[in-house]
Coordinates of C-alpha atoms in Angstrom, one line a residue:
M1 CA -64.2 66.3 -15.9
F2 CA -64.3 62.5 -15.5
K3 CA -63.4 61.4 -11.9
V4 CA -62.3 57.9 -11.0
A5 CA -62.4 56.4 -7.6
A6 CA -59.2 56.2 -5.5
V7 CA -57.4 52.9 -5.4
E8 CA -57.4 51.2 -2.0
L9 CA -54.0 50.1 -0.7
D10 CA -53.2 48.1 2.4
D11 CA -50.3 49.1 4.5
K12 CA -47.9 46.5 3.3
T13 CA -48.6 47.2 -0.4
R14 CA -48.2 50.9 0.2
E15 CA -44.8 50.3 1.8
V16 CA -43.6 48.3 -1.1
L17 CA -44.8 50.8 -3.7
E18 CA -43.3 53.7 -1.8
A19 CA -39.9 51.9 -1.7
R20 CA -40.1 51.3 -5.4
A21 CA -41.1 54.9 -6.1
R22 CA -38.0 56.1 -4.2
S23 CA -35.6 53.6 -5.8
T24 CA -32.7 54.8 -7.8
T25 CA -31.6 51.3 -8.9
M26 CA -34.9 49.9 -10.3
P27 CA -35.8 50.3 -13.9
V28 CA -37.5 53.6 -14.6
R29 CA -40.7 51.9 -15.8
D30 CA -41.1 50.1 -12.4
V31 CA -40.6 53.4 -10.6
Q32 CA -43.2 55.1 -12.8
R33 CA -45.7 52.3 -12.2
A34 CA -45.3 52.5 -8.5
K35 CA -45.8 56.3 -8.6
I36 CA -48.9 55.9 -10.8
I37 CA -50.6 53.6 -8.3
L38 CA -49.6 55.7 -5.3
L39 CA -51.0 58.8 -6.9
C40 CA -54.2 56.9 -7.8
A41 CA -54.5 56.0 -4.2
E42 CA -54.4 59.7 -3.3
G43 CA -57.2 60.4 -5.6
V44 CA -55.2 62.4 -8.2
S45 CA -56.8 62.6 -11.6
I46 CA -55.4 60.5 -14.5
R47 CA -54.5 63.7 -16.4
Q48 CA -52.5 65.1 -13.5
I49 CA -50.7 61.8 -12.9
A50 CA -49.8 61.6 -16.6
G51 CA -48.2 65.0 -16.4
R52 CA -46.3 64.2 -13.3
V53 CA -44.8 60.9 -14.4
G54 CA -44.3 61.8 -18.1
L55 CA -46.6 59.2 -19.6
G56 CA -49.8 59.5 -21.7
Q57 CA -53.2 59.3 -20.1
H58 CA -54.1 56.1 -21.8
R59 CA -50.9 54.4 -20.3
V60 CA -51.7 55.7 -16.8
G61 CA -55.3 54.4 -17.1
A62 CA -54.1 51.0 -18.3
W63 CA -51.8 50.7 -15.3
R64 CA -54.5 51.8 -12.9
K65 CA -56.9 49.2 -14.4
R66 CA -54.2 46.4 -14.2
F67 CA -53.6 47.1 -10.6

């Protein structure tokens, strides 16, 4: 299985992403993107992240790369 390196997050960025991931008023796509990056930072595989957030692996990989 292909393994990618975890994303490095500083404390402030992690706080902002965690707040977005918990939000109930932000657009769903923004919440999904925040969850993707947080899970990448934990070292979760792209396949598992895709299953958790309900997106395809290519979309998850694209957001990981953009971040």
